[in-house]
Amino acid sequence: MASVIRGIDRPLLFTVLAILGLGLYNLASASRPMGVSLHVSQGVYAAAGLLVMALIASFHYRLLEGLAIPIFVTVLVLLLATDLFGKIVNGSRRWLVVGPVNVQTSDLAKVAVILVLARILHLERWEGGLTLRQIFRPFNLSRPVLLIAVVLVASVLGDAVRPPKLELLVNNRHRAVGKLGETTPTLRIGSRKKGTDVQLPMGGVAGQHAEVLRVEDGEYRVRDLGSEAGTYVNGQRVVGELPLHHGDLIRFGLNPRAELRFSASIAKVRPFLPYLAILAALWLGLALVQIFSTRTFGWPELIAPIDVVIVPCVLVLAQPDLGTTMVTVLVAFTMFLYVGLRPVSLALLFASGLVFAIIAWLGILKPYQKERVMTFLNPTSDLAGAGYHQHQSMIAIGSGGWFGKGHGQGTQTQLSFLPEQQTDFIFSVWAEEQGFVGCLILVALYAALIIVALRITLRARDRFGALLACGATALLFWHTAINMLMVLRLAPVVGVPLPLFSNGGSFLVTVLMAIGLLMSVSVRRQMF
């Protein structure tokens, strides 16, 4: 242990402690308008995270190679549990409640991806650069087997996978107000508290206005209960009953605010299940033919590098959490670049990324996520709506001047004009109260942190250590870069916090875990 303490990278440790201290100081001001002392709870998480960082630093990183896959599988189980049973906050299911603690499991996924990807790439022969075949392994067993499992689950469980629900638009986001299932096949909507399952206390809505029915798995209807103002589905008045489909808008009366969206996500994929089953069977057959012809069967035939990126990203995107998904993909891409990609493979990877971006825009991204991108392209188009966050951020940053308004004196912060000022826009709080000079100091500290992490990566004793350090460095860099660009209106708002600065216990511990990996790699280089 004494040798570990002597070998600790002091510039790295001092930089981390400096940023962490400034973050707690800044958070004390950012949380004051909320009437809570977030810096106190964040300090507790910081102490726990520093302890975890010290334990990881004292742990030989080569031992993590054997633990990478069990850790990865455990995190996948936690992600799945979050998607199914997690706590819903602001329309997103991102937190798994463990006793008194809310754990954001998507943060753990970043470290798990770094560990398992470092293990896989360490075992690859990548002299001369990786090829797309090595990254994707098209005849790998994992993907056809996973596709068969998805088809079976969707076919057998149906609505139980993702129950249909009614959603109310609140602050430009749809929030679930009622779910249908075998135990609750009917939802009654009205303005009264008694005798209704979904209450809409709005003008024009009758006491018991309408019912939404689950006839059977995949078949749903809405029934008007004789209301005077009527019930409408996509503008068509309901006479008796009307069938419902995913995405239908149900309006109760003529009040546009008394409108619910019907969401039955599993219904979108049901028509494609037979075709997916055929594709999965053919894919599995080709994979087995290749395995028997080459007479090889091991981890390379089961897990491809791209698998350990796609699977957690899909689970995180389902929450939905676009920011974490983006950072995870960028961290993995950075590790691929560090290993080296052949030029043709790099070009094809960019092309496939462009195709995926188009697919995501057409069928994956939520409306509010698309709105954020469009607002980024035209910042002044909706300053009171989608562009409000970044507009207020720019006002806060600009009003800071050279030396700032002083701790606790920022008007945008203290009057609560700045949204999410304790998390995503924490840098704006610092800029308003500490000014341009304070921003230069903070940016210099982050630059020093990245440079020290890069130095550790380049001086690592072996490939596995270098890959671990590369992944940890990429995590720190992309989080810092995206957050600062976001608050400066140079990138869309995607919900990426600032490392060691933003409020959030799970994220802080995750960042300190990554720094612990850097320290473990650095210590072992100096001990041998």
XYZ file of C-alpha atoms in Angstrom:
528
model
C 0.000 0.000 0.000
C 2.877 2.354 0.787
C 4.283 1.804 -2.709
C 0.872 2.587 -4.202
C 0.683 5.881 -2.275
C 4.184 6.828 -3.388
C 3.337 6.025 -6.998
C 0.134 8.098 -7.163
C 0.210 10.636 -9.975
C 0.235 13.815 -7.901
C -0.661 16.248 -10.727
C -3.701 14.085 -11.493
C -4.752 13.926 -7.838
C -4.281 17.657 -7.207
C -6.182 18.592 -10.382
C -9.090 16.306 -9.460
C -9.280 17.704 -5.914
C -9.088 21.291 -7.184
C -11.959 20.851 -9.662
C -13.986 18.922 -7.087
C -13.497 21.648 -4.469
C -14.487 24.421 -6.880
C -17.499 22.347 -7.935
C -18.778 22.040 -4.366
C -18.189 25.772 -3.805
C -20.130 26.596 -6.990
C -22.928 24.133 -6.210
C -23.541 25.857 -2.869
C -24.538 28.967 -4.814
C -26.426 27.116 -7.573
C -28.625 25.249 -5.081
C -29.412 28.248 -2.851
C -32.515 29.375 -4.827
C -33.884 25.830 -4.531
C -33.844 26.037 -0.748
C -31.636 22.970 -0.374
C -27.954 22.388 0.344
C -27.019 20.147 -2.556
C -23.329 20.746 -1.924
C -23.626 18.862 1.366
C -25.076 15.688 -0.171
C -22.684 16.069 -3.106
C -19.819 16.249 -0.596
C -20.941 12.918 0.872
C -20.947 11.364 -2.604
C -17.545 12.942 -3.247
C -16.136 11.291 -0.116
C -17.595 7.939 -1.161
C -16.293 8.399 -4.708
C -12.793 9.273 -3.511
C -12.806 6.113 -1.400
C -13.854 4.054 -4.443
C -11.165 5.811 -6.501
C -8.529 4.906 -3.908
C -9.654 1.261 -3.830
C -9.504 0.986 -7.634
C -6.084 2.671 -7.676
C -4.770 0.101 -5.171
C -6.258 -2.748 -7.243
C -3.973 -4.061 -10.017
C -5.727 -3.181 -13.253
C -4.679 -6.460 -14.916
C -7.009 -8.300 -12.507
C -9.895 -6.341 -14.038
C -9.362 -8.139 -17.346
C -10.839 -11.321 -15.908
C -13.646 -9.427 -14.171
C -14.617 -7.316 -17.201
C -17.313 -9.647 -18.581
C -18.979 -10.411 -15.191
C -19.049 -6.662 -14.452
C -20.487 -5.959 -17.899
C -23.239 -8.595 -17.525
C -24.113 -7.254 -14.053
C -24.485 -3.723 -15.438
C -26.689 -5.020 -18.284
C -28.975 -6.660 -15.707
C -29.134 -3.368 -13.771
C -29.963 -1.463 -16.974
C -32.728 -3.923 -17.810
C -34.094 -3.654 -14.261
C -34.082 0.133 -14.601
C -35.987 -0.015 -17.901
C -38.631 -2.265 -16.312
C -38.863 -1.100 -12.702
C -36.945 2.174 -12.496
C -38.192 5.404 -10.970
C -39.748 7.853 -13.428
C -38.569 11.471 -13.155
C -39.571 14.094 -15.759
C -40.884 11.393 -18.078
C -37.646 9.358 -18.081
C -37.039 6.054 -16.328
C -33.334 6.410 -15.458
C -33.044 5.722 -11.718
C -33.029 2.401 -9.915
C -34.051 2.788 -6.280
C -31.735 0.847 -3.940
C -32.875 1.546 -0.388
C -32.452 5.284 0.292
C -30.210 5.756 -2.769
C -31.259 6.429 -6.377
C -28.673 4.903 -8.734
C -28.447 6.105 -12.336
C -27.328 2.817 -13.872
C -26.569 4.374 -17.258
C -23.517 6.030 -15.664
C -22.143 2.635 -14.635
C -22.587 1.441 -18.220
C -19.844 3.824 -19.402
C -17.221 2.233 -17.136
C -18.467 -1.283 -17.960
C -18.103 -0.590 -21.701
C -14.552 0.706 -21.169
C -13.567 -2.425 -19.215
C -15.000 -5.025 -21.577
C -13.965 -3.182 -24.753
C -10.403 -2.890 -23.422
C -10.400 -6.647 -22.784
C -11.706 -7.501 -26.263
C -9.400 -5.112 -28.135
C -6.441 -6.256 -26.043
C -6.965 -9.799 -27.356
C -7.309 -8.667 -30.980
C -4.474 -8.633 -33.472
C -4.662 -5.015 -34.501
C -1.255 -4.361 -35.994
C -1.895 -2.234 -39.073
C -5.294 -1.171 -37.795
C -8.661 -2.782 -37.161
C -11.073 -3.635 -39.959
C -14.841 -3.362 -39.867
C -15.003 -7.157 -39.987
C -13.066 -7.327 -36.702
C -15.325 -4.700 -35.107
C -18.682 -6.044 -36.282
C -17.993 -9.787 -36.881
C -21.131 -10.179 -38.995
C -21.420 -13.932 -38.390
C -21.100 -13.660 -34.651
C -23.616 -15.741 -32.659
C -24.658 -13.041 -30.179
C -26.742 -10.878 -32.504
C -28.948 -13.557 -34.166
C -29.514 -15.189 -30.763
C -30.413 -11.801 -29.261
C -32.749 -11.063 -32.173
C -34.509 -14.419 -31.674
C -34.890 -13.614 -27.959
C -36.412 -10.212 -28.775
C -38.904 -11.789 -31.202
C -39.908 -14.438 -28.648
C -40.315 -11.936 -25.817
C -42.341 -9.526 -27.957
C -44.539 -12.334 -29.337
C -45.187 -14.187 -26.075
C -45.386 -11.352 -23.556
C -46.946 -8.698 -25.804
C -48.314 -5.825 -23.747
C -46.466 -7.049 -20.656
C -43.176 -5.939 -22.253
C -44.284 -2.321 -22.430
C -47.882 -1.689 -21.313
C -49.958 0.767 -23.367
C -50.362 4.124 -21.670
C -52.040 7.497 -21.861
C -49.685 10.484 -21.835
C -50.314 14.146 -21.049
C -48.130 16.862 -22.577
C -46.445 18.798 -19.735
C -43.619 21.291 -20.383
C -43.123 19.965 -23.924
C -42.768 16.389 -22.650
C -45.288 13.568 -22.570
C -45.844 12.210 -19.062
C -47.658 8.930 -18.429
C -50.909 9.404 -16.480
C -52.413 5.912 -16.845
C -51.443 2.424 -18.031
C -53.494 -0.427 -19.474
C -52.856 -4.084 -18.678
C -54.474 -7.371 -17.782
C -55.130 -6.113 -14.259
C -56.323 -2.672 -15.461
C -58.087 -3.252 -18.792
C -60.134 -0.029 -18.514
C -59.133 3.563 -17.804
C -61.956 6.035 -17.125
C -61.201 9.684 -17.912
C -63.075 12.649 -16.446
C -62.865 15.789 -14.352
C -63.993 14.229 -11.049
C -61.659 12.645 -8.534
C -64.131 9.929 -7.605
C -64.927 7.298 -10.195
C -62.124 8.210 -12.629
C -58.682 6.715 -13.219
C -57.299 9.720 -15.105
C -58.443 13.116 -13.859
C -58.496 16.118 -16.232
C -59.861 19.081 -14.218
C -60.284 21.301 -17.256
C -63.132 23.228 -18.807
C -65.350 21.197 -21.117
C -64.431 17.817 -19.611
C -67.398 15.956 -18.103
C -67.235 14.324 -14.693
C -66.983 10.905 -16.367
C -66.166 11.684 -19.958
C -64.795 8.567 -21.719
C -63.158 5.171 -21.289
C -60.063 3.666 -22.903
C -60.367 -0.129 -23.163
C -57.931 -2.982 -23.671
C -59.957 -5.539 -25.644
C -57.047 -7.982 -25.952
C -53.319 -7.923 -26.500
C -52.781 -5.468 -29.358
C -56.407 -4.276 -29.642
C -57.554 -1.072 -27.888
C -60.623 1.157 -28.112
C -61.950 4.456 -26.788
C -65.607 4.794 -25.757
C -67.459 8.055 -25.204
C -69.691 8.003 -22.125
C -72.314 10.319 -23.584
C -70.470 13.557 -22.912
C -72.016 16.709 -24.331
C -68.746 18.114 -25.710
C -67.755 14.779 -27.254
C -64.541 12.776 -27.545
C -62.243 13.049 -30.564
C -59.488 10.792 -31.957
C -57.135 12.670 -34.283
C -59.946 15.172 -34.872
C -62.646 12.534 -35.585
C -65.562 12.481 -33.166
C -66.154 9.191 -31.388
C -69.637 7.797 -31.938
C -69.956 4.863 -29.576
C -66.448 3.357 -29.855
C -63.375 3.828 -32.051
C -60.221 1.667 -32.327
C -56.956 3.169 -31.048
C -53.491 2.896 -32.566
C -50.064 3.905 -31.309
C -49.599 7.672 -31.394
C -53.308 8.581 -31.609
C -54.305 11.872 -29.954
C -57.506 11.744 -27.898
C -59.179 15.071 -27.079
C -61.932 15.249 -24.473
C -64.229 18.081 -25.469
C -63.039 21.141 -27.383
C -60.337 22.237 -24.942
C -56.950 21.657 -26.692
C -55.293 21.205 -23.282
C -57.577 18.245 -22.496
C -55.703 15.995 -24.888
C -53.934 12.686 -24.225
C -51.649 10.680 -26.471
C -52.162 6.925 -26.663
C -48.839 5.066 -26.657
C -48.579 1.319 -27.417
C -44.915 0.955 -28.340
C -45.005 -2.823 -28.809
C -47.653 -2.357 -31.514
C -45.083 -0.630 -33.744
C -42.930 -3.765 -34.086
C -45.667 -6.439 -34.053
C -46.184 -6.475 -37.889
C -42.446 -6.980 -38.411
C -41.995 -9.890 -35.968
C -42.454 -12.699 -38.599
C -39.877 -11.090 -40.892
C -37.464 -10.556 -37.992
C -37.861 -14.236 -37.027
C -36.954 -15.363 -40.560
C -33.975 -12.990 -40.656
C -32.760 -14.219 -37.255
C -33.052 -17.879 -38.285
C -31.088 -17.345 -41.530
C -28.472 -15.263 -39.710
C -28.045 -17.915 -37.015
C -27.725 -20.640 -39.659
C -24.933 -18.766 -41.487
C -23.122 -18.120 -38.199
C -23.247 -21.829 -37.265
C -22.021 -22.847 -40.743
C -18.993 -20.580 -40.377
C -18.216 -21.876 -36.871
C -18.388 -25.535 -37.970
C -16.361 -24.849 -41.123
C -13.556 -23.108 -39.214
C -13.864 -25.467 -36.215
C -13.387 -22.609 -33.799
C -15.658 -21.695 -30.915
C -14.776 -19.192 -28.212
C -15.379 -15.641 -27.016
C -14.539 -14.123 -30.447
C -17.393 -16.175 -31.949
C -19.780 -15.046 -29.205
C -18.964 -11.392 -28.524
C -17.881 -8.767 -31.054
C -16.498 -5.350 -30.080
C -19.593 -3.612 -31.441
C -21.892 -5.839 -29.329
C -20.627 -4.434 -26.040
C -21.404 -0.927 -27.312
C -24.774 -1.478 -28.985
C -26.508 -3.550 -26.292
C -26.040 -1.115 -23.352
C -26.715 1.856 -25.651
C -30.069 0.387 -26.707
C -31.025 -0.179 -23.056
C -29.960 3.371 -22.140
C -31.740 4.888 -25.155
C -34.964 3.166 -24.044
C -34.991 5.178 -20.778
C -34.597 7.581 -22.781
C -31.122 9.073 -22.215
C -29.673 10.422 -25.453
C -26.732 12.203 -23.764
C -25.348 9.073 -22.082
C -25.842 7.068 -25.285
C -23.913 9.661 -27.272
C -21.026 9.774 -24.790
C -20.804 5.949 -24.658
C -20.608 5.735 -28.460
C -17.960 8.494 -28.597
C -15.864 6.777 -25.885
C -15.984 3.486 -27.823
C -15.131 5.257 -31.099
C -12.158 6.954 -29.401
C -10.870 3.559 -28.248
C -11.239 2.204 -31.801
C -9.286 5.196 -33.128
C -6.573 4.654 -30.523
C -6.171 1.052 -31.647
C -6.218 2.222 -35.249
C -8.707 1.848 -38.082
C -7.761 1.171 -41.670
C -8.739 4.089 -43.949
C -11.406 2.156 -45.859
C -12.916 0.887 -42.605
C -12.898 4.402 -41.148
C -14.738 5.765 -44.183
C -17.304 2.952 -44.048
C -17.775 3.508 -40.321
C -18.527 7.194 -40.894
C -20.968 6.248 -43.672
C -22.754 3.716 -41.454
C -22.890 6.333 -38.677
C -24.578 8.742 -41.084
C -27.130 6.083 -42.072
C -27.842 5.345 -38.412
C -28.270 9.076 -37.713
C -30.915 9.250 -40.465
C -32.693 6.169 -39.081
C -32.553 7.635 -35.563
C -34.032 10.911 -36.790
C -36.874 9.160 -38.617
C -37.823 6.540 -36.043
C -35.904 6.672 -32.747
C -35.566 10.248 -31.492
C -38.418 11.699 -29.443
C -40.143 14.866 -30.733
C -38.578 17.024 -27.995
C -35.115 15.670 -28.915
C -35.633 16.619 -32.564
C -36.846 20.024 -31.407
C -33.578 20.579 -29.528
C -31.555 19.841 -32.675
C -33.690 22.185 -34.790
C -33.396 24.902 -32.138
C -29.608 24.495 -32.175
C -29.616 25.054 -35.947
C -31.890 28.111 -35.530
C -31.298 29.427 -31.972
C -33.757 32.322 -32.164
C -36.698 30.279 -33.475
C -38.216 29.442 -30.070
C -36.586 31.431 -27.264
C -39.545 30.873 -24.942
C -39.733 27.123 -25.611
C -37.062 24.711 -26.825
C -34.411 27.450 -27.014
C -35.079 28.813 -23.525
C -32.321 26.837 -21.755
C -29.467 27.963 -23.982
C -30.799 31.516 -24.297
C -30.789 31.952 -20.512
C -27.360 30.302 -20.361
C -25.925 32.835 -22.806
C -27.428 35.707 -20.776
C -25.834 34.330 -17.592
C -22.411 33.838 -19.223
C -22.442 37.244 -20.887
C -23.497 39.073 -17.720
C -20.490 37.704 -15.801
C -18.071 40.137 -17.423
C -14.358 39.871 -16.652
C -14.485 39.056 -12.937
C -18.096 37.968 -12.343
C -20.776 39.140 -9.945
C -19.442 37.234 -6.958
C -20.408 34.032 -5.186
C -24.167 33.902 -4.632
C -24.730 37.203 -6.478
C -25.618 35.961 -9.984
C -29.075 37.261 -10.890
C -29.819 34.587 -13.498
C -28.888 31.942 -10.955
C -30.396 33.357 -7.776
C -33.670 34.368 -9.455
C -33.956 30.886 -11.019
C -34.011 32.059 -14.626
C -31.315 29.529 -15.449
C -32.857 26.034 -15.842
C -31.089 22.878 -14.624
C -28.473 25.174 -13.076
C -27.272 22.496 -10.658
C -26.572 19.873 -13.369
C -26.363 20.503 -17.123
C -25.880 24.293 -16.889
C -23.634 24.418 -13.832
C -20.843 26.005 -15.912
C -23.167 28.952 -16.656
C -23.503 29.560 -12.905
C -19.713 29.645 -12.582
C -19.374 31.976 -15.580
C -21.935 34.452 -14.212
C -20.485 34.601 -10.715
C -16.741 34.206 -11.434
C -16.509 35.871 -14.831
C -14.155 35.340 -17.747
C -11.088 35.008 -15.517
C -12.777 32.338 -13.416
C -13.750 30.478 -16.603
C -10.144 30.578 -17.808
C -8.980 29.037 -14.527
C -11.586 26.263 -14.693
C -10.925 25.498 -18.371
C -7.189 25.390 -17.625
C -7.813 22.858 -14.838
C -9.861 20.652 -17.163
C -7.181 20.953 -19.863
C -4.556 19.904 -17.310
C -6.727 16.946 -16.284
C -7.023 15.729 -19.894
C -3.302 16.265 -20.610
C -2.265 14.321 -17.496
C -4.694 11.517 -18.445
C -3.260 11.420 -21.992
C 0.251 11.204 -20.567
C -0.769 8.196 -18.472
C -2.286 6.560 -21.567
C 0.873 7.035 -23.631
C 3.153 5.755 -20.834
C 1.144 2.652 -19.918
C 3.135 -0.577 -19.507
C 0.904 -2.765 -21.711
C -1.935 -2.610 -24.217
C -4.692 -3.436 -21.741
C -3.588 -0.639 -19.396
C -3.290 1.777 -22.309
C -6.816 0.911 -23.496
C -8.255 1.357 -19.997
C -6.566 4.736 -19.655
C -7.682 5.729 -23.166
C -11.321 4.927 -22.334
C -11.183 6.829 -19.039
C -9.571 9.830 -20.756
C -12.218 9.770 -23.509
C -14.984 9.730 -20.893
C -13.555 12.834 -19.190
C -12.867 14.643 -22.455
C -16.219 14.073 -24.176
C -18.250 14.958 -21.107
C -16.287 18.169 -20.619
C -16.290 19.190 -24.281
C -19.984 18.465 -24.935
C -21.159 20.187 -21.751
C -19.161 23.367 -22.368
C -20.170 23.507 -26.035
C -23.795 22.934 -25.004
C -23.949 25.839 -22.537
C -22.215 28.087 -25.103
C -24.893 27.197 -27.696
C -22.308 25.450 -29.889
C -24.004 22.041 -29.521
C -27.613 20.869 -28.967
C -28.901 20.352 -25.420
C -28.445 16.614 -24.808
C -28.245 16.426 -21.018
C -24.510 15.800 -20.525
C -23.204 16.894 -17.071
C -19.788 18.417 -16.358
C -17.367 15.966 -14.647
C -16.593 16.682 -10.956
C -18.705 19.847 -11.158
C -22.359 18.982 -11.839
C -24.658 17.724 -9.119
C -25.342 13.986 -9.246
C -24.042 11.254 -6.960
C -24.026 8.377 -9.466
C -22.243 10.432 -12.102
C -19.658 11.764 -9.640
C -18.821 8.274 -8.365
C -18.598 7.018 -11.976
C -16.143 9.778 -12.923
C -14.003 9.046 -9.859
C -14.061 5.333 -10.775
C -12.654 6.248 -14.204
C -9.981 8.391 -12.538
C -9.224 5.430 -10.259
C -8.509 3.358 -13.383
C -6.103 6.057 -14.582
C -4.332 6.034 -11.218
C -4.076 2.233 -11.203
C -2.430 2.280 -14.636
C -0.107 5.113 -13.611
C 0.950 3.487 -10.324
C 1.840 0.146 -11.942
C 3.987 1.877 -14.544
C 6.107 3.431 -11.791
C 6.245 0.326 -9.599
C 7.946 -1.877 -12.210
